[in-house]
Tab-separated table of C-alpha atoms in Angstrom:
chain	number	residue	atom	x	y	z
A	10	MET	CA	171.038	30.096	279.489
A	11	ASN	CA	171.599	27.969	282.557
A	12	GLN	CA	171.395	24.157	282.510
A	13	VAL	CA	167.680	24.037	283.310
A	14	GLU	CA	166.866	26.588	280.602
A	15	TYR	CA	168.910	24.625	278.039
A	16	GLU	CA	167.125	21.378	278.892
A	17	THR	CA	163.710	23.069	278.649
A	18	PHE	CA	164.662	24.646	275.311
A	19	TYR	CA	165.928	21.400	273.770
A	20	ASN	CA	162.911	19.453	274.973
A	21	LYS	CA	160.619	21.970	273.295
A	22	VAL	CA	162.610	22.022	270.048
A	23	GLY	CA	162.988	18.248	270.121
A	24	LYS	CA	159.258	17.652	270.217
A	25	GLU	CA	158.554	20.239	267.532
A	26	ASN	CA	161.396	19.707	265.085
A	27	GLY	CA	164.072	17.319	266.310
A	28	TRP	CA	167.454	18.322	264.918
A	29	ASP	CA	166.215	18.690	261.341
A	30	PHE	CA	167.323	21.830	259.494
A	31	SER	CA	166.690	20.529	255.992
A	32	SER	CA	164.038	23.188	255.370
A	33	LEU	CA	166.568	26.010	255.646
A	34	GLN	CA	167.451	27.704	252.374
A	35	LEU	CA	171.059	28.849	252.504
A	36	THR	CA	174.313	28.756	250.587
A	37	SER	CA	177.631	28.146	252.340
A	38	GLU	CA	181.162	28.897	251.207
A	39	GLY	CA	184.261	27.448	252.844
A	40	VAL	CA	182.832	24.368	254.540
A	41	LYS	CA	185.679	21.849	254.684
A	42	TRP	CA	183.822	18.680	255.689
A	43	ASP	CA	180.483	17.080	256.494
A	44	PHE	CA	180.754	15.547	259.945
A	45	TYR	CA	178.769	12.365	259.359
A	46	ASP	CA	180.579	11.803	256.078
A	47	GLU	CA	183.772	11.847	258.147
A	48	VAL	CA	182.234	9.263	260.477
A	49	THR	CA	181.243	6.944	257.622
A	50	LYS	CA	184.752	7.163	256.139
A	51	ARG	CA	186.143	5.654	259.320
A	52	VAL	CA	183.498	3.166	260.428
A	53	ARG	CA	183.445	-0.462	259.260
A	54	GLU	CA	180.416	-2.613	258.516
A	55	THR	CA	181.179	-4.813	261.532
A	56	ASP	CA	181.559	-1.910	263.991
A	57	LEU	CA	179.367	-0.850	266.880
A	58	LEU	CA	178.848	2.926	266.841
A	59	LEU	CA	177.615	5.256	269.589
A	60	ASP	CA	176.324	8.735	268.706
A	61	ILE	CA	176.204	11.155	271.663
A	62	GLY	CA	173.686	13.996	271.464
A	63	THR	CA	171.910	12.381	268.537
A	64	GLY	CA	168.939	14.762	268.648
A	65	GLY	CA	166.064	13.423	266.559
A	66	GLY	CA	168.347	10.750	265.107
A	67	GLU	CA	168.122	12.154	261.590
A	68	ASN	CA	171.844	11.902	260.841
A	69	LEU	CA	172.282	8.501	262.431
A	70	LEU	CA	169.444	7.012	260.414
A	71	LYS	CA	171.016	8.354	257.213
A	72	ILE	CA	174.250	6.427	257.868
A	73	ALA	CA	172.603	3.248	259.211
A	74	SER	CA	174.002	1.089	256.407
A	75	SER	CA	177.601	1.967	257.334
A	76	SER	CA	177.754	-0.066	260.541
A	77	HIS	CA	176.542	-3.273	262.181
A	78	LEU	CA	174.787	-1.510	265.078
A	79	LEU	CA	174.282	2.198	265.737
A	80	VAL	CA	173.086	3.559	269.083
A	81	GLY	CA	172.022	7.178	269.487
A	82	ILE	CA	171.610	8.789	272.900
A	83	ASP	CA	170.328	12.188	273.981
A	84	LEU	CA	169.473	13.718	277.345
A	85	SER	CA	166.360	15.433	275.977
A	86	SER	CA	163.104	13.498	276.235
A	87	GLY	CA	161.653	15.636	273.447
A	88	MET	CA	164.517	14.720	271.125
A	89	MET	CA	164.082	11.048	272.005
A	90	ASP	CA	160.363	11.183	271.228
A	91	THR	CA	161.217	12.521	267.779
A	92	ALA	CA	164.027	9.988	267.315
A	93	GLN	CA	161.733	7.063	268.112
A	94	SER	CA	159.134	8.430	265.703
A	95	ASN	CA	161.774	8.834	262.989
A	96	LEU	CA	162.962	5.275	263.637
A	97	GLN	CA	159.456	3.883	263.194
A	98	ASN	CA	159.213	5.615	259.825
A	99	ALA	CA	162.636	4.435	258.656
A	100	ASN	CA	163.328	1.131	256.961
A	101	VAL	CA	166.235	0.141	259.217
A	102	THR	CA	166.689	-2.579	261.843
A	103	ASN	CA	170.156	-1.835	263.239
A	104	VAL	CA	169.552	1.512	264.970
A	105	ARG	CA	168.591	1.999	268.624
A	106	PHE	CA	167.839	5.171	270.605
A	107	ALA	CA	167.930	5.767	274.352
A	108	GLN	CA	167.534	8.756	276.642
A	109	MET	CA	170.787	9.036	278.547
A	110	SER	CA	173.278	11.499	279.999
A	111	SER	CA	176.716	11.632	278.379
A	112	ASP	CA	178.173	11.920	281.890
A	113	SER	CA	176.995	8.415	282.760
A	114	LEU	CA	176.946	6.121	279.733
A	115	GLN	CA	174.963	2.988	280.508
A	116	PHE	CA	177.156	0.622	278.491
A	117	PRO	CA	179.895	-1.887	279.397
A	118	ASP	CA	183.579	-1.016	279.236
A	119	SER	CA	185.226	-1.336	275.806
A	120	PHE	CA	181.879	-1.867	274.070
A	121	PHE	CA	182.016	0.433	271.010
A	122	ASP	CA	184.442	0.610	268.108
A	123	ILE	CA	183.665	4.241	267.328
A	124	VAL	CA	181.941	7.104	269.140
A	125	SER	CA	180.658	10.273	267.468
A	126	CYS	CA	179.331	13.497	268.947
A	127	CYS	CA	178.063	16.479	266.969
A	128	HIS	CA	177.300	19.787	268.684
A	129	ALA	CA	176.683	18.204	272.084
A	130	PRO	CA	178.614	18.014	275.359
A	131	PHE	CA	180.523	14.838	276.196
A	132	ASN	CA	182.522	13.362	279.041
A	133	SER	CA	186.006	12.364	277.858
A	134	LYS	CA	186.482	9.756	280.594
A	135	GLU	CA	183.171	8.077	279.802
A	136	VAL	CA	183.928	8.083	276.069
A	137	SER	CA	187.289	6.454	276.760
A	138	ARG	CA	185.707	3.877	279.043
A	139	VAL	CA	183.142	2.610	276.514
A	140	LEU	CA	185.581	2.631	273.576
A	141	LYS	CA	187.565	-0.468	272.656
A	142	LYS	CA	191.338	-0.305	272.498
A	143	GLU	CA	192.329	1.391	269.232
A	144	GLY	CA	188.790	2.806	269.090
A	145	LEU	CA	188.109	6.216	267.549
A	146	PHE	CA	186.224	9.235	268.845
A	147	LEU	CA	185.078	12.040	266.523
A	148	THR	CA	183.389	15.237	267.604
A	149	GLN	CA	182.338	18.421	265.857
A	150	GLN	CA	181.579	21.471	267.971
A	151	VAL	CA	180.538	25.083	267.493
A	152	SER	CA	183.383	27.561	267.976
A	153	GLU	CA	182.955	30.668	270.100
A	154	ALA	CA	183.304	32.926	267.030
A	155	ASP	CA	180.342	31.281	265.273
A	156	LYS	CA	177.632	33.741	264.073
A	157	SER	CA	179.810	36.591	265.327
A	158	ASN	CA	177.995	39.394	263.473
A	159	MET	CA	174.626	38.078	264.671
A	160	LYS	CA	175.721	38.067	268.322
A	161	GLU	CA	177.162	41.550	267.954
A	162	ALA	CA	173.853	42.765	266.540
A	163	PHE	CA	171.901	41.386	269.501
A	164	GLY	CA	174.538	42.181	272.113
A	165	ARG	CA	174.333	38.641	273.491
A	166	GLY	CA	174.580	35.047	272.351
A	167	GLN	CA	176.010	31.578	272.825
A	168	SER	CA	179.612	31.954	274.104
A	169	PHE	CA	179.401	35.704	273.459
A	170	GLY	CA	182.532	37.359	274.824
A	171	VAL	CA	184.376	34.066	275.355
A	172	GLU	CA	187.811	33.787	273.753
A	173	ASP	CA	187.641	31.852	270.498
A	174	GLY	CA	189.321	28.443	270.737
A	175	SER	CA	188.720	28.002	274.477
A	176	LEU	CA	186.351	25.061	274.132
A	177	LYS	CA	188.544	23.284	271.597
A	178	GLN	CA	191.583	23.502	273.839
A	179	ARG	CA	189.614	22.360	276.888
A	180	TYR	CA	188.301	19.295	275.060
A	181	ILE	CA	191.776	18.433	273.725
A	182	ASN	CA	193.228	18.626	277.225
A	183	GLU	CA	190.435	16.500	278.676
A	184	LEU	CA	190.823	13.818	275.998
A	185	LEU	CA	194.566	13.593	276.594
A	186	GLU	CA	193.967	13.336	280.338
A	187	ALA	CA	191.425	10.558	279.684
A	188	GLY	CA	194.112	8.477	277.999
A	189	PHE	CA	193.656	9.121	274.296
A	190	SER	CA	197.042	8.718	272.617
A	191	ASP	CA	196.509	10.566	269.329
A	192	VAL	CA	194.394	13.738	269.335
A	193	GLN	CA	194.071	15.879	266.200
A	194	SER	CA	191.985	18.996	265.618
A	195	PHE	CA	190.712	20.805	262.535
A	196	GLU	CA	188.587	23.913	262.013
A	197	TYR	CA	186.888	26.053	259.406
A	198	ASP	CA	185.154	29.430	259.357
A	199	ALA	CA	182.609	29.336	256.538
A	200	ILE	CA	180.368	32.070	255.180
A	201	ASP	CA	176.622	31.394	255.230
A	202	TYR	CA	174.102	33.235	253.085
A	203	PHE	CA	170.522	32.759	254.261
A	204	HIS	CA	168.185	33.222	251.304
A	205	ARG	CA	165.180	34.572	253.215
A	206	PRO	CA	164.479	36.371	256.516
A	207	GLU	CA	162.314	33.421	257.580
A	208	ASP	CA	165.392	31.176	257.349
A	209	VAL	CA	167.178	33.380	259.891
A	210	ILE	CA	164.114	33.341	262.137
A	211	PHE	CA	163.878	29.536	261.915
A	212	LEU	CA	167.532	29.247	262.926
A	213	LEU	CA	167.132	31.586	265.894
A	214	THR	CA	163.976	29.889	267.171
A	215	HIS	CA	165.390	26.346	266.874
A	216	THR	CA	168.910	26.871	268.233
A	217	PRO	CA	170.328	28.593	271.343
A	218	ILE	CA	172.489	31.031	269.336
A	219	ILE	CA	170.574	34.003	270.782
A	220	PRO	CA	169.117	32.908	274.149
A	221	GLN	CA	165.456	33.839	274.736
A	222	PHE	CA	165.183	35.136	271.181
A	223	GLY	CA	161.865	36.860	270.569
A	224	GLU	CA	160.828	37.189	274.193
A	225	GLY	CA	161.321	40.948	274.028
A	226	ASN	CA	160.036	43.321	271.334
A	227	GLU	CA	163.494	44.832	270.963
A	228	ASP	CA	164.739	41.537	269.471
A	229	PHE	CA	162.717	42.073	266.311
A	230	HIS	CA	164.101	45.576	265.850
A	231	LYS	CA	167.600	44.140	266.256
A	232	LEU	CA	166.764	41.341	263.806
A	233	ASN	CA	165.582	43.828	261.190
A	234	ARG	CA	168.760	45.870	261.598
A	235	PHE	CA	170.873	42.723	261.352
A	236	ILE	CA	169.151	41.718	258.105
A	237	GLU	CA	169.466	45.216	256.629
A	238	ASP	CA	173.158	45.503	257.571
A	239	ASN	CA	174.074	42.045	256.241
A	240	GLN	CA	171.885	41.702	253.153
A	241	THR	CA	173.938	40.885	250.045
A	242	ASP	CA	173.203	39.730	246.513
A	243	LYS	CA	173.789	36.155	247.717
A	244	GLY	CA	171.612	36.428	250.811
A	245	ILE	CA	171.827	37.464	254.464
A	246	ARG	CA	175.457	36.996	255.474
A	247	THR	CA	176.822	35.435	258.657
A	248	ASN	CA	179.451	32.807	259.511
A	249	SER	CA	179.619	29.206	260.718
A	250	LYS	CA	182.771	28.405	262.632
A	251	ARG	CA	183.300	24.762	263.544
A	252	PHE	CA	186.073	22.590	264.918
A	253	MET	CA	186.466	18.841	264.711
A	254	ILE	CA	188.547	16.592	266.951
A	255	LEU	CA	189.678	13.071	266.102
A	256	ALA	CA	190.991	11.093	269.074
A	257	LYS	CA	192.340	7.535	269.025
A	258	LYS	CA	192.353	5.513	272.217
């Protein structure tokens, strides 16, 4: 997918579903952390928190009580429509959402105590600019080797053919260049068992793992073969590979 195709895709998904995958039925083995749990461990009640790529705001609303003020931004207008709707239905007063590019954060210098970013692009220089001295940045990203058997089955996919670890190293280098003094990284490669074929289909139609999934009839033949080849007693097997970076300004 090019940039325009990604924006169109996320706008469509944002309006239909936001970033809510709670309906998926799956079992995971080997997950080492929950990203927003890691955020809440480090945020204080008096802090101002910025969440980049907040999607429909589902995760930010869940941790609203952890901080004084939480601001979620996303480039997608569809995601922001869902986030504002979710905010209206939530009993919180300290969360704000705004449509905004992570390349040009519309906030003053040294404004936030903590910045989080889950599965979204970010600009290291802009993150550093809006963070206070001693502020903390946390990000979780999808590794290139994520859903490796699924991409092999389709012969294409997000970061298909890209060396695993490339994105992590690029982000580490950019954060160091932006002036962060302490940068640490962690990763896990968990096994996911999707309980039903419809769970796999939901994943593929609401994420960019397999670009243009379903637009050609051959995709459904490949999907059936993938399910047959990876069906186990626990479910349909694939992997989730993630990395997390903690950077202190």
